[in-house]
């Protein structure tokens, strides 16, 4: 899927229109336009646009359904079954889900794992505010049931400060375990030839600020997380206090 935009670019340079490319590869017009913008397609820098008489109209004439069932050969790269896949998804998925899926086609596995790392980081930071316990007297009392009629009564739930703090620490520990797993997965993907220098640099900054489970310093950790998200320069060095 990651190579689809490259073959689509060749078609674009050969003179195919957005609509023809979208039909050929089973994607939306917006996806084709995003490929052009993201990857810098420019006919002026490549082949000249041929006359319409030379354009391969057989691949996508009006009302043509050749893309359905296309598993390679003329009109698609070897092994191409993208039209079948997208036709299946269009049948069962909502339009919003399809749009998100099509946008993700240009994201590499490294980018997707990094996005998940940032989402997990953000959740950990946000939890500091939501699950904050002021002091040992910070008790939460909440009405959970009220009965009327023949039987009148109320039920209340009380959470003591130490209960809330214990729940927070358990949740924090699970979140950090998930984060460390994502970082390890990202680190493994960096060993492939597809990794860029920017991707390698930013994970080194991240790893330096996420300690092992046996040596977690929550305050320093949260400060580092917030700093990294607010200042995501790839080659930046964060000094320890």
XYZ file of C-alpha atoms in Angstrom:
241
model
C 0.000 0.000 0.000
C 2.886 2.327 0.755
C 4.143 1.874 -2.860
C 0.777 2.709 -4.443
C 1.442 6.440 -4.575
C 4.644 5.829 -6.565
C 2.918 3.967 -9.378
C 0.077 6.496 -9.249
C 2.638 9.281 -9.711
C 3.883 7.601 -12.892
C 0.329 7.598 -14.222
C -0.043 11.254 -13.281
C 3.198 12.148 -15.059
C 1.904 10.250 -18.107
C -1.131 12.533 -18.245
C -3.858 10.695 -16.350
C -6.409 12.828 -14.511
C -7.187 12.649 -10.794
C -10.476 10.858 -11.435
C -8.833 8.257 -13.670
C -6.125 7.572 -11.081
C -8.710 7.296 -8.289
C -10.753 4.769 -10.293
C -7.679 2.790 -11.252
C -6.432 2.361 -7.681
C -9.797 2.251 -5.950
C -9.252 5.368 -3.809
C -11.013 8.717 -3.440
C -10.190 11.930 -5.307
C -9.072 13.496 -2.019
C -6.531 10.712 -1.527
C -5.044 11.278 -4.991
C -4.844 15.019 -4.357
C -3.153 14.419 -0.997
C -0.578 12.180 -2.715
C 0.182 14.961 -5.194
C 0.668 17.537 -2.457
C 2.542 15.284 -0.023
C 4.947 13.785 -2.564
C 5.376 16.847 -4.792
C 4.012 15.520 -8.057
C 4.867 17.997 -10.829
C 4.475 17.321 -14.536
C 6.797 20.225 -15.334
C 9.690 18.341 -13.737
C 8.896 15.045 -15.434
C 7.450 13.752 -18.636
C 5.384 16.018 -20.886
C 1.661 15.476 -20.866
C 0.800 13.450 -23.987
C -2.032 14.258 -26.342
C -5.401 12.812 -25.438
C -5.154 10.451 -28.427
C -2.250 8.736 -26.691
C -3.824 8.584 -23.247
C -4.817 5.113 -22.177
C -8.572 5.560 -21.910
C -9.152 1.837 -21.670
C -8.136 1.842 -18.017
C -10.927 4.071 -16.751
C -13.655 5.218 -19.189
C -16.898 6.671 -17.869
C -18.903 4.029 -16.052
C -16.116 1.493 -16.384
C -15.875 -1.184 -13.669
C -12.568 -2.740 -14.692
C -11.132 -1.913 -11.286
C -13.496 -4.385 -9.628
C -11.664 -7.670 -9.305
C -8.398 -6.226 -10.627
C -5.547 -8.419 -9.394
C -2.756 -7.155 -11.616
C -1.909 -6.885 -15.267
C -2.663 -3.842 -17.444
C -4.076 -0.949 -15.451
C -2.380 -1.820 -12.148
C 0.904 -3.008 -10.613
C 1.567 -6.754 -10.211
C -0.530 -8.229 -7.420
C -2.825 -5.199 -7.296
C -6.052 -5.973 -5.439
C -6.620 -2.495 -3.987
C -9.874 -1.901 -5.855
C -11.361 -5.105 -4.457
C -10.290 -4.185 -0.935
C -11.644 -0.646 -1.117
C -14.860 -1.812 -2.732
C -15.355 -4.182 0.193
C -14.678 -1.426 2.745
C -17.009 1.024 0.998
C -19.795 -1.526 1.313
C -19.514 -1.893 5.088
C -17.674 1.110 6.571
C -19.053 4.626 7.228
C -17.803 7.432 4.973
C -15.810 9.035 7.811
C -14.005 5.761 8.521
C -13.163 5.355 4.834
C -11.734 8.868 4.664
C -9.503 8.219 7.676
C -8.368 4.888 6.245
C -7.471 6.478 2.905
C -5.473 9.221 4.592
C -3.557 6.582 6.559
C -2.383 4.916 3.350
C 0.466 7.408 3.121
C 1.568 6.755 6.730
C 4.432 4.334 7.238
C 4.418 1.749 10.065
C 6.982 3.922 11.878
C 4.713 6.962 11.630
C 1.741 4.994 12.960
C 3.680 3.653 15.953
C 5.033 7.150 16.688
C 1.483 8.553 16.588
C 0.452 5.938 19.154
C 3.419 6.865 21.343
C 2.339 10.516 21.314
C -1.290 9.595 22.048
C -0.193 7.458 25.000
C 2.085 10.235 26.233
C -0.754 12.736 26.043
C -3.080 10.428 27.993
C -0.471 10.040 30.751
C -0.040 13.795 31.063
C -3.789 14.452 31.038
C -4.280 11.856 33.780
C -2.210 14.018 36.129
C -4.981 16.602 36.149
C -7.963 14.252 36.075
C -6.689 11.909 38.819
C -4.977 14.541 40.980
C -5.239 13.922 44.746
C -4.781 17.147 46.722
C -3.853 15.628 50.103
C -4.837 12.864 52.546
C -8.155 14.621 53.263
C -9.160 14.795 49.586
C -12.234 12.565 49.884
C -14.814 12.126 47.107
C -18.462 11.533 48.063
C -20.967 10.789 45.289
C -24.634 9.801 45.326
C -25.052 6.656 43.235
C -28.715 5.769 43.877
C -31.938 7.412 45.051
C -35.231 5.562 45.623
C -38.750 7.028 45.704
C -42.205 5.544 46.283
C -42.869 2.884 48.878
C -39.165 2.567 49.630
C -37.290 5.806 50.136
C -33.546 5.867 50.451
C -30.209 6.905 49.041
C -26.865 5.221 48.379
C -23.570 7.040 48.469
C -20.089 6.043 47.353
C -17.074 7.325 49.268
C -13.536 7.287 47.891
C -10.820 8.037 50.396
C -7.655 9.840 49.321
C -5.507 6.730 49.661
C -7.910 4.720 47.483
C -7.797 7.334 44.741
C -4.009 7.572 44.940
C -3.626 3.785 44.758
C -5.898 3.613 41.705
C -3.905 6.377 40.054
C -0.573 4.645 40.657
C -1.891 1.382 39.217
C -3.246 3.139 36.142
C 0.019 5.059 35.731
C 2.027 1.849 35.925
C -0.106 0.154 33.256
C 0.121 3.210 31.014
C 3.912 3.332 31.325
C 4.162 -0.381 30.514
C 2.149 0.208 27.343
C 4.312 3.204 26.461
C 7.534 1.260 26.951
C 6.182 -1.494 24.694
C 5.432 1.037 21.955
C 8.910 2.532 22.265
C 10.458 -0.932 21.983
C 8.370 -1.654 18.901
C 9.404 1.662 17.353
C 13.044 0.938 18.163
C 12.812 -2.406 16.348
C 11.292 -0.764 13.271
C 14.185 1.708 13.189
C 16.468 -1.162 12.199
C 14.799 -1.319 8.794
C 16.132 0.630 5.842
C 12.951 2.727 5.719
C 13.826 4.701 8.878
C 14.844 8.348 8.389
C 17.411 10.254 10.423
C 14.631 12.368 11.940
C 12.795 9.278 13.154
C 15.988 7.869 14.668
C 16.832 11.135 16.444
C 13.451 11.715 18.053
C 13.276 8.234 19.596
C 16.699 8.713 21.200
C 15.409 11.845 22.951
C 12.319 9.944 24.032
C 14.181 6.887 25.356
C 16.469 9.084 27.445
C 13.447 10.439 29.306
C 11.476 7.231 29.922
C 13.123 5.187 32.714
C 12.665 1.508 33.399
C 9.769 0.476 35.626
C 12.153 0.015 38.559
C 13.296 3.631 38.474
C 10.260 5.742 37.586
C 10.320 9.370 38.722
C 6.762 10.567 37.934
C 7.404 14.305 38.365
C 10.508 14.403 36.176
C 8.783 12.118 33.717
C 5.724 14.287 33.256
C 7.876 17.402 32.863
C 9.878 15.662 30.148
C 6.726 14.468 28.377
C 5.199 17.919 28.274
C 8.471 19.425 27.071
C 8.828 16.866 24.292
C 5.284 17.360 23.017
C 5.480 21.165 23.133
C 8.950 21.264 21.534
C 9.178 18.276 19.174
C 12.409 19.284 17.389
C 14.022 15.974 16.346
C 17.632 16.806 17.254
C 16.799 18.684 20.458
C 18.563 17.728 23.700
C 16.631 17.996 26.990
C 18.853 18.641 29.994
C 18.036 16.860 33.226
C 17.377 18.980 36.318
